[in-house]
Amino acid sequence: MLGTWLSDATITLQESVETWPQALEICGKPLLDAGVIAPEYITAIVQQHQKLGPYYVLAPGLAMPHARPEEGAKGLGLSLLKLQSGVSFGADDFGPVAVISLLAA
């Protein structure tokens, strides 16, 4: 089932990133390039994070960032960024995040 949503084109492997917004940009790029999201979709996730905190950090090392469909989702999509060295999203209970799966719906 995941093969329906994830492919080589939507999976990015990277050593590290400097900041969580950079991680969101990198993770969202395949969906942006495919026309599944508009640039404002990533902006909306960042704004919600700043307002509500890291609501999408679901478990230690795992985040599933998303925004509301009307904030720039043009279709259904899923992308994945796997970091060798995790990045802090500010969810201290869950430590650095190394797997980020961005959802567009």
mmCIF file of C-alpha atoms in Angstrom:
data_model
loop_
_atom_site.group_PDB
_atom_site.id
_atom_site.type_symbol
_atom_site.label_atom_id
_atom_site.label_comp_id
_atom_site.label_asym_id
_atom_site.label_seq_id
_atom_site.Cartn_x
_atom_site.Cartn_y
_atom_site.Cartn_z
ATOM 1 C CA MET A 1 0.000 0.000 0.000
ATOM 2 C CA LEU A 2 2.812 2.455 0.756
ATOM 3 C CA GLY A 3 4.079 1.859 -2.779
ATOM 4 C CA THR A 4 0.967 3.665 -3.979
ATOM 5 C CA TRP A 5 2.032 6.787 -2.093
ATOM 6 C CA LEU A 6 5.825 6.644 -1.963
ATOM 7 C CA SER A 7 8.279 6.157 -4.824
ATOM 8 C CA ASP A 8 11.923 6.904 -5.534
ATOM 9 C CA ALA A 9 10.797 10.359 -6.676
ATOM 10 C CA THR A 10 9.194 11.185 -3.319
ATOM 11 C CA ILE A 11 11.856 9.754 -0.986
ATOM 12 C CA THR A 12 14.901 11.826 -0.062
ATOM 13 C CA LEU A 13 17.881 10.539 1.918
ATOM 14 C CA GLN A 14 20.152 13.157 3.437
ATOM 15 C CA GLU A 15 22.899 13.323 6.051
ATOM 16 C CA SER A 16 21.507 16.277 8.008
ATOM 17 C CA VAL A 17 19.811 19.671 7.895
ATOM 18 C CA GLU A 18 20.441 22.824 9.895
ATOM 19 C CA THR A 19 16.842 23.618 10.918
ATOM 20 C CA TRP A 20 13.368 22.097 10.982
ATOM 21 C CA PRO A 21 12.034 24.601 8.379
ATOM 22 C CA GLN A 22 14.829 23.459 6.045
ATOM 23 C CA ALA A 23 13.736 19.852 6.625
ATOM 24 C CA LEU A 24 10.162 20.785 5.669
ATOM 25 C CA GLU A 25 11.340 22.500 2.472
ATOM 26 C CA ILE A 26 13.441 19.500 1.434
ATOM 27 C CA CYS A 27 10.723 17.001 2.310
ATOM 28 C CA GLY A 28 8.069 18.997 0.451
ATOM 29 C CA LYS A 29 10.114 19.607 -2.701
ATOM 30 C CA PRO A 30 9.085 16.374 -4.493
ATOM 31 C CA LEU A 31 5.405 17.201 -3.934
ATOM 32 C CA LEU A 32 5.962 20.793 -5.016
ATOM 33 C CA ASP A 33 7.791 19.649 -8.161
ATOM 34 C CA ALA A 34 4.947 17.227 -8.955
ATOM 35 C CA GLY A 35 2.316 19.942 -8.550
ATOM 36 C CA VAL A 36 0.699 18.188 -5.583
ATOM 37 C CA ILE A 37 1.237 21.196 -3.298
ATOM 38 C CA ALA A 38 1.750 24.916 -3.779
ATOM 39 C CA PRO A 39 4.591 26.761 -1.989
ATOM 40 C CA GLU A 40 2.115 28.205 0.504
ATOM 41 C CA TYR A 41 1.439 24.690 1.827
ATOM 42 C CA ILE A 42 4.921 24.554 3.406
ATOM 43 C CA THR A 43 4.490 28.135 4.627
ATOM 44 C CA ALA A 44 1.224 27.138 6.323
ATOM 45 C CA ILE A 45 2.932 24.247 8.130
ATOM 46 C CA VAL A 46 5.674 26.574 9.395
ATOM 47 C CA GLN A 47 3.107 29.157 10.542
ATOM 48 C CA GLN A 48 1.040 26.521 12.352
ATOM 49 C CA HIS A 49 4.197 25.163 13.999
ATOM 50 C CA GLN A 50 5.052 28.653 15.256
ATOM 51 C CA LYS A 51 1.505 29.109 16.540
ATOM 52 C CA LEU A 52 0.733 25.645 17.975
ATOM 53 C CA GLY A 53 4.133 24.029 18.398
ATOM 54 C CA PRO A 54 5.301 20.788 16.762
ATOM 55 C CA TYR A 55 1.834 19.186 16.672
ATOM 56 C CA TYR A 56 2.922 16.775 13.944
ATOM 57 C CA VAL A 57 5.815 15.107 15.810
ATOM 58 C CA LEU A 58 4.044 11.828 16.504
ATOM 59 C CA ALA A 59 6.649 9.630 18.173
ATOM 60 C CA PRO A 60 10.357 9.636 18.998
ATOM 61 C CA GLY A 61 12.191 10.442 15.769
ATOM 62 C CA LEU A 62 9.019 10.647 13.616
ATOM 63 C CA ALA A 63 7.142 13.658 12.237
ATOM 64 C CA MET A 64 4.212 13.847 9.819
ATOM 65 C CA PRO A 65 3.804 17.526 8.960
ATOM 66 C CA HIS A 66 0.639 18.614 7.193
ATOM 67 C CA ALA A 67 -1.602 21.612 6.725
ATOM 68 C CA ARG A 68 -5.248 22.070 5.840
ATOM 69 C CA PRO A 69 -6.143 21.206 2.232
ATOM 70 C CA GLU A 70 -7.212 24.775 1.452
ATOM 71 C CA GLU A 71 -3.743 26.016 2.451
ATOM 72 C CA GLY A 72 -2.141 24.825 -0.776
ATOM 73 C CA ALA A 73 -2.812 21.122 -1.296
ATOM 74 C CA LYS A 74 -3.698 20.490 -4.934
ATOM 75 C CA GLY A 75 -4.014 16.720 -4.603
ATOM 76 C CA LEU A 76 -3.123 13.709 -2.511
ATOM 77 C CA GLY A 77 0.520 13.004 -1.834
ATOM 78 C CA LEU A 78 3.120 11.749 0.578
ATOM 79 C CA SER A 79 6.844 12.414 0.637
ATOM 80 C CA LEU A 80 9.538 11.140 2.955
ATOM 81 C CA LEU A 81 12.819 12.608 4.163
ATOM 82 C CA LYS A 82 15.195 10.301 6.059
ATOM 83 C CA LEU A 83 18.010 12.078 7.889
ATOM 84 C CA GLN A 84 21.117 10.321 9.158
ATOM 85 C CA SER A 85 21.343 12.912 11.950
ATOM 86 C CA GLY A 86 17.966 14.056 13.250
ATOM 87 C CA VAL A 87 16.886 17.667 13.639
ATOM 88 C CA SER A 88 15.054 19.227 16.580
ATOM 89 C CA PHE A 89 11.480 20.322 15.962
ATOM 90 C CA GLY A 90 11.155 21.524 19.553
ATOM 91 C CA ALA A 91 9.256 18.446 20.766
ATOM 92 C CA ASP A 92 11.635 17.715 23.611
ATOM 93 C CA ASP A 93 9.825 14.537 24.697
ATOM 94 C CA PHE A 94 10.496 12.952 21.299
ATOM 95 C CA GLY A 95 14.077 14.091 20.699
ATOM 96 C CA PRO A 96 15.576 14.793 17.278
ATOM 97 C CA VAL A 97 13.475 13.775 14.282
ATOM 98 C CA ALA A 98 15.116 11.615 11.613
ATOM 99 C CA VAL A 99 12.041 10.493 9.628
ATOM 100 C CA ILE A 100 9.750 13.165 8.197
ATOM 101 C CA SER A 101 6.763 12.196 6.099
ATOM 102 C CA LEU A 102 4.911 15.165 4.641
ATOM 103 C CA LEU A 103 1.233 14.560 3.927
ATOM 104 C CA ALA A 104 -0.844 16.489 1.404
ATOM 105 C CA ALA A 105 -4.560 15.813 1.257
#
